[in-house]
Short mmCIF file of N, CA and C and ligand atoms in Angstrom, two decimals:
data_model
loop_
_atom_site.label_atom_id
_atom_site.label_comp_id
_atom_site.label_asym_id
_atom_site.label_seq_id
_atom_site.Cartn_x
_atom_site.Cartn_y
_atom_site.Cartn_z
N UNK T 21 6.67 13.38 -2.94
CA UNK T 21 6.27 13.45 -1.07
C UNK T 21 6.19 11.59 -0.47
N UNK T 22 6.43 11.37 0.60
CA UNK T 22 6.83 10.08 1.24
C UNK T 22 5.69 9.84 2.14
N UNK T 23 5.33 8.61 1.99
CA UNK T 23 3.91 8.26 3.09
C UNK T 23 4.44 7.46 3.69
N UNK T 24 4.28 7.09 4.70
CA UNK T 24 3.86 5.78 5.52
C UNK T 24 2.65 5.69 4.95
N UNK T 25 2.11 4.08 5.65
CA UNK T 25 1.04 3.33 4.60
C UNK T 25 0.48 2.19 5.74
N UNK T 26 -0.18 1.93 6.10
CA UNK T 26 -0.50 0.56 6.55
C UNK T 26 -1.63 0.45 6.52
N UNK T 27 -2.03 -1.32 5.96
CA UNK T 27 -3.01 -1.70 5.27
C UNK T 27 -3.47 -3.07 6.53
N UNK T 28 -4.52 -2.18 7.05
CA UNK T 28 -5.05 -4.07 7.61
C UNK T 28 -5.90 -4.75 6.45
N UNK T 29 -6.07 -6.09 5.94
CA UNK T 29 -6.82 -6.75 5.23
C UNK T 29 -7.79 -7.49 6.27
N UNK T 30 -9.09 -6.88 5.83
CA UNK T 30 -10.26 -8.00 6.76
C UNK T 30 -11.17 -8.14 5.38
N UNK T 31 -11.14 -9.46 5.20
CA UNK T 31 -11.56 -10.17 4.19
C UNK T 31 -13.21 -10.71 4.64
N UNK T 32 -14.54 -10.56 4.40
CA UNK T 32 -15.51 -11.61 4.63
C UNK T 32 -15.15 -12.71 4.57
N UNK T 33 -15.13 -13.24 5.76
CA UNK T 33 -15.64 -15.29 5.81
C UNK T 33 -16.16 -15.12 4.60
N UNK T 34 -17.83 -14.57 4.39
CA UNK T 34 -18.35 -15.08 2.91
C UNK T 34 -18.25 -15.23 1.91
N UNK T 35 -17.01 -13.99 1.32
CA UNK T 35 -16.80 -14.24 0.41
C UNK T 35 -16.37 -15.42 -0.92
N UNK T 36 -16.15 -15.56 -1.54
CA UNK T 36 -16.15 -16.47 -2.63
C UNK T 36 -15.23 -17.02 -2.96
N UNK T 37 -14.29 -18.24 -1.86
CA UNK T 37 -13.13 -18.51 -2.36
C UNK T 37 -12.39 -18.06 -3.95
N UNK T 38 -12.94 -18.24 -5.16
CA UNK T 38 -12.65 -18.01 -6.23
C UNK T 38 -12.64 -16.57 -6.33
N UNK T 39 -13.58 -15.34 -5.67
CA UNK T 39 -13.72 -14.14 -5.98
C UNK T 39 -12.44 -13.75 -5.10
N UNK T 40 -11.80 -14.74 -3.90
CA UNK T 40 -10.73 -13.53 -3.23
C UNK T 40 -10.03 -13.71 -3.99
N UNK T 41 -9.79 -14.89 -4.48
CA UNK T 41 -8.36 -14.98 -5.04
C UNK T 41 -8.05 -14.40 -6.63
N UNK T 42 -9.32 -14.01 -6.90
CA UNK T 42 -9.41 -13.18 -8.43
C UNK T 42 -9.21 -11.97 -7.58
N UNK T 43 -9.30 -11.56 -6.43
CA UNK T 43 -9.43 -10.14 -5.69
C UNK T 43 -7.97 -9.69 -5.70
N UNK T 44 -7.60 -10.79 -4.99
CA UNK T 44 -5.56 -10.84 -4.73
C UNK T 44 -4.76 -10.60 -5.81
N UNK T 45 -5.35 -11.42 -6.66
CA UNK T 45 -4.64 -11.80 -8.19
C UNK T 45 -4.32 -10.05 -8.78
N UNK T 46 -5.69 -9.62 -8.60
CA UNK T 46 -5.07 -8.26 -9.00
C UNK T 46 -4.37 -7.26 -8.66
N UNK T 47 -4.98 -7.53 -7.36
CA UNK T 47 -4.77 -6.29 -6.39
C UNK T 47 -2.36 -7.13 -6.54
N UNK T 48 -2.41 -8.07 -6.35
CA UNK T 48 -1.03 -7.82 -7.52
C UNK T 48 -0.18 -7.08 -7.96
N UNK T 49 -1.00 -7.20 -9.03
CA UNK T 49 -0.81 -6.73 -10.77
C UNK T 49 -0.57 -4.98 -10.20
N UNK T 50 -1.19 -4.75 -9.34
CA UNK T 50 -1.67 -3.87 -9.22
C UNK T 50 -0.43 -2.64 -8.39
N UNK T 51 -0.39 -3.44 -7.59
CA UNK T 51 1.42 -3.20 -6.91
C UNK T 51 2.57 -3.46 -7.30
N UNK T 52 2.46 -4.18 -7.83
CA UNK T 52 3.93 -4.42 -8.89
C UNK T 52 4.24 -3.32 -9.22
N UNK T 53 2.63 -3.37 -10.34
CA UNK T 53 2.75 -1.81 -11.48
C UNK T 53 3.67 -0.66 -10.59
N UNK T 54 3.19 -0.46 -9.70
CA UNK T 54 3.17 0.97 -9.30
C UNK T 54 4.70 0.85 -8.83
N UNK T 55 5.21 -0.48 -7.92
CA UNK T 55 6.62 -0.60 -6.91
C UNK T 55 7.15 -0.03 -8.38
N UNK T 56 7.06 -0.62 -10.02
CA UNK T 56 8.02 -0.80 -10.69
C UNK T 56 8.29 1.48 -11.69
N UNK T 57 6.88 1.91 -11.84
CA UNK T 57 6.85 2.77 -11.38
C UNK T 57 7.48 3.46 -10.29
N UNK T 58 8.26 3.07 -9.48
CA UNK T 58 8.45 4.09 -8.25
C UNK T 58 7.91 4.85 -7.40
N UNK T 59 6.03 4.25 -7.46
CA UNK T 59 5.45 4.93 -6.42
C UNK T 59 5.22 4.03 -5.11
N UNK T 60 5.48 3.00 -5.31
CA UNK T 60 5.70 2.08 -4.20
C UNK T 60 6.85 1.84 -3.87
N UNK T 61 7.33 2.95 -2.98
CA UNK T 61 8.32 2.35 -2.92
C UNK T 61 9.04 0.46 -1.48
N UNK T 62 8.33 0.63 -0.83
CA UNK T 62 7.94 -0.44 -0.39
C UNK T 62 7.10 -1.04 -0.17
N UNK T 63 6.84 -2.55 0.43
CA UNK T 63 5.78 -3.31 0.51
C UNK T 63 6.15 -4.54 1.27
N UNK T 64 5.16 -4.17 2.53
CA UNK T 64 6.67 -4.93 3.81
C UNK T 64 5.59 -5.79 4.36
N UNK T 65 5.39 -7.23 4.71
CA UNK T 65 4.29 -7.45 5.79
C UNK T 65 4.69 -7.72 6.80
N UNK T 66 3.68 -7.22 7.66
CA UNK T 66 4.25 -7.43 9.15
C UNK T 66 3.68 -8.55 9.77
N UNK T 67 5.03 -9.09 9.69
CA UNK T 67 4.63 -10.61 11.37
C UNK T 67 3.74 -10.57 11.62
N UNK T 68 3.07 -11.81 11.52
CA UNK T 68 1.80 -12.00 13.01
C UNK T 68 1.38 -11.54 12.25
N UNK T 69 0.01 -11.33 11.11
CA UNK T 69 -0.70 -10.14 10.74
C UNK T 69 -0.52 -10.16 9.51
N UNK T 70 -2.00 -10.36 9.65
CA UNK T 70 -2.65 -9.92 7.81
C UNK T 70 -3.24 -8.01 7.37
N UNK T 71 -1.35 -7.87 6.98
CA UNK T 71 -1.62 -6.42 7.00
C UNK T 71 0.41 -6.19 6.18
N UNK T 72 0.45 -5.10 6.29
CA UNK T 72 1.30 -4.48 5.73
C UNK T 72 1.61 -2.45 5.88
N UNK T 73 2.82 -3.00 6.02
CA UNK T 73 3.54 -1.59 5.87
C UNK T 73 4.09 -1.01 4.85
N UNK T 74 3.78 0.16 4.39
CA UNK T 74 4.82 0.69 3.00
C UNK T 74 5.06 2.07 2.48
N UNK T 75 5.71 1.79 2.00
CA UNK T 75 6.28 3.56 1.90
C UNK T 75 6.11 3.81 0.37
N UNK T 76 5.38 5.10 0.78
CA UNK T 76 4.77 5.66 -1.03
C UNK T 76 5.81 6.85 -1.41
N UNK T 77 5.88 7.16 -2.35
CA UNK T 77 6.70 8.51 -2.98
C UNK T 77 5.12 8.89 -4.23
N UNK T 78 4.41 9.39 -4.54
CA UNK T 78 3.97 10.28 -4.87
C UNK T 78 3.81 11.77 -4.89
N UNK T 79 3.01 12.53 -5.84
CA UNK T 79 3.19 14.18 -5.61
C UNK T 79 3.00 14.57 -4.78
N UNK T 80 1.38 14.57 -4.52
CA UNK T 80 0.50 14.90 -3.39
C UNK T 80 -0.72 13.49 -2.77
N UNK T 81 -0.97 14.29 -1.68
CA UNK T 81 -2.14 13.69 -0.98
C UNK T 81 -3.02 13.50 -1.71
N UNK T 82 -2.94 14.16 -3.02
CA UNK T 82 -4.55 13.14 -4.11
C UNK T 82 -4.26 12.50 -5.05
N UNK T 83 -2.61 12.50 -5.79
CA UNK T 83 -2.51 11.40 -5.93
C UNK T 83 -2.47 9.81 -5.23
N UNK T 84 -1.95 10.33 -3.61
CA UNK T 84 -1.98 8.83 -2.63
C UNK T 84 -3.41 8.56 -2.57
N UNK T 85 -4.46 9.36 -2.32
CA UNK T 85 -5.78 9.32 -2.05
C UNK T 85 -6.31 7.95 -3.36
N UNK T 86 -5.96 8.99 -5.18
CA UNK T 86 -6.30 7.96 -5.98
C UNK T 86 -5.52 6.72 -5.53
N UNK T 87 -4.34 6.26 -5.77
CA UNK T 87 -3.81 4.61 -5.86
C UNK T 87 -4.11 3.85 -4.62
N UNK T 88 -4.99 4.22 -3.60
CA UNK T 88 -4.93 3.90 -2.74
C UNK T 88 -6.42 3.49 -2.28
N UNK T 89 -7.16 4.18 -2.92
CA UNK T 89 -8.47 4.02 -3.33
C UNK T 89 -9.08 2.92 -4.56
N UNK T 90 -8.19 3.18 -5.70
CA UNK T 90 -8.19 2.60 -7.15
C UNK T 90 -7.58 0.71 -6.33
N UNK T 91 -7.34 1.03 -5.18
CA UNK T 91 -6.39 -0.87 -4.81
C UNK T 91 -7.79 -1.63 -4.74
N UNK T 92 -7.76 -2.76 -5.43
CA UNK T 92 -8.67 -3.81 -5.82
C UNK T 92 -8.78 -4.67 -3.70
N UNK T 93 -8.18 -3.99 -3.25
CA UNK T 93 -8.28 -4.76 -1.81
C UNK T 93 -8.87 -3.69 -0.61
N UNK T 94 -9.18 -2.16 -1.20
CA UNK T 94 -9.54 -1.10 -1.03
C UNK T 94 -10.91 -1.49 -0.11
N UNK T 95 -11.93 -2.63 -0.38
CA UNK T 95 -13.40 -2.12 0.47
C UNK T 95 -13.22 -3.14 1.97
N UNK T 96 -11.72 -4.32 1.45
CA UNK T 96 -11.59 -4.93 2.25
C UNK T 96 -10.49 -4.38 3.54
N UNK T 97 -10.36 -3.28 3.55
CA UNK T 97 -8.72 -2.90 4.51
C UNK T 97 -9.54 -1.55 5.16
N UNK T 98 -8.17 -1.34 6.69
CA UNK T 98 -8.15 -0.60 7.22
C UNK T 98 -7.24 -0.16 7.44
N UNK T 99 -7.25 1.80 6.98
CA UNK T 99 -6.01 1.89 5.87
C UNK T 99 -5.70 3.00 6.64
N UNK T 100 -4.27 3.79 7.39
CA UNK T 100 -3.90 4.74 8.39
C UNK T 100 -2.77 5.45 7.78
N UNK T 101 -2.25 6.42 7.00
CA UNK T 101 -1.54 6.99 6.93
C UNK T 101 -0.95 8.50 7.80
N UNK T 102 0.78 8.09 6.62
CA UNK T 102 1.13 8.99 7.81
C UNK T 102 2.41 9.72 6.85
N UNK T 103 2.17 11.22 6.83
CA UNK T 103 3.08 11.39 6.06
C UNK T 103 4.93 11.53 6.93
N UNK T 104 5.71 11.50 5.78
CA UNK T 104 6.90 11.80 6.06
C UNK T 104 7.72 12.96 5.30
N UNK T 105 8.72 13.51 6.63
CA UNK T 105 9.45 14.38 5.80
C UNK T 105 11.29 13.56 6.50
N UNK T 106 12.33 14.09 5.71
CA UNK T 106 13.17 14.06 5.59
C UNK T 106 14.07 13.82 7.08
N UNK T 107 14.61 12.51 7.68
CA UNK T 107 15.03 13.52 9.14
C UNK T 107 16.60 14.02 9.30
N UNK T 108 16.52 15.11 9.55
CA UNK T 108 17.66 15.67 9.29
C UNK T 108 19.67 14.95 10.03
N UNK T 109 19.10 13.91 10.71
CA UNK T 109 20.77 12.69 10.66
C UNK T 109 20.61 11.17 9.41
N UNK T 110 19.76 11.50 8.63
CA UNK T 110 19.74 10.88 7.92
C UNK T 110 21.21 10.48 6.97
N UNK T 111 21.66 9.01 6.93
CA UNK T 111 22.43 10.01 5.49
C UNK T 111 21.57 8.64 4.31
N UNK T 112 20.96 8.71 3.96
CA UNK T 112 20.00 8.19 2.69
C UNK T 112 20.49 8.98 1.97
N UNK T 113 20.07 8.81 0.49
CA UNK T 113 20.10 9.46 -0.40
C UNK T 113 18.94 10.32 -1.36
N UNK T 114 18.28 8.96 -0.98
CA UNK T 114 17.10 8.43 -1.63
C UNK T 114 15.77 8.84 -0.49
N UNK T 115 15.46 9.73 0.40
CA UNK T 115 14.57 9.99 1.17
C UNK T 115 13.80 10.89 1.00
N UNK T 116 13.96 11.70 0.31
CA UNK T 116 13.23 13.37 0.27
C UNK T 116 12.40 13.10 -0.26
O1 LIG P 21 -2.01 -8.71 1.32
C1 LIG P 21 -2.05 -7.45 1.41
O2 LIG P 21 -0.64 -7.21 2.31
C2 LIG P 21 -2.50 -6.49 0.86
C3 LIG P 21 -1.23 -6.24 -0.55
C4 LIG P 21 -1.29 -4.75 -0.77
C5 LIG P 21 -0.19 -5.24 -2.52
C6 LIG P 21 -0.49 -6.74 -2.25
O3 LIG P 21 -0.18 -6.86 -3.65
O4 LIG P 21 -1.38 -6.97 -1.70
#
């Protein structure tokens, strides 16, 4: 199942810089592992903001919840999820 996931990052200003750097490094490794597994298909920065638009390809809502709630930045993000399905006019072979 495909989901569009929008993540807006709100890191508290009083979090120590070294803690923030560690969280970001862990987040990067975690997201790159999921990308390599094909579960995190696309990761885009929204220009001009500290947010991203992502496409996840997971078995079901439960797997999506598990993956997203394990994000190191999860406590500091506003997240919205939109389920996707194939458009009848699409010519892409990988969007089902
Ligand atoms: O910087 C972000 O948009 C948050 C994030 C998600 C995956 C990642 O590596 O950073």
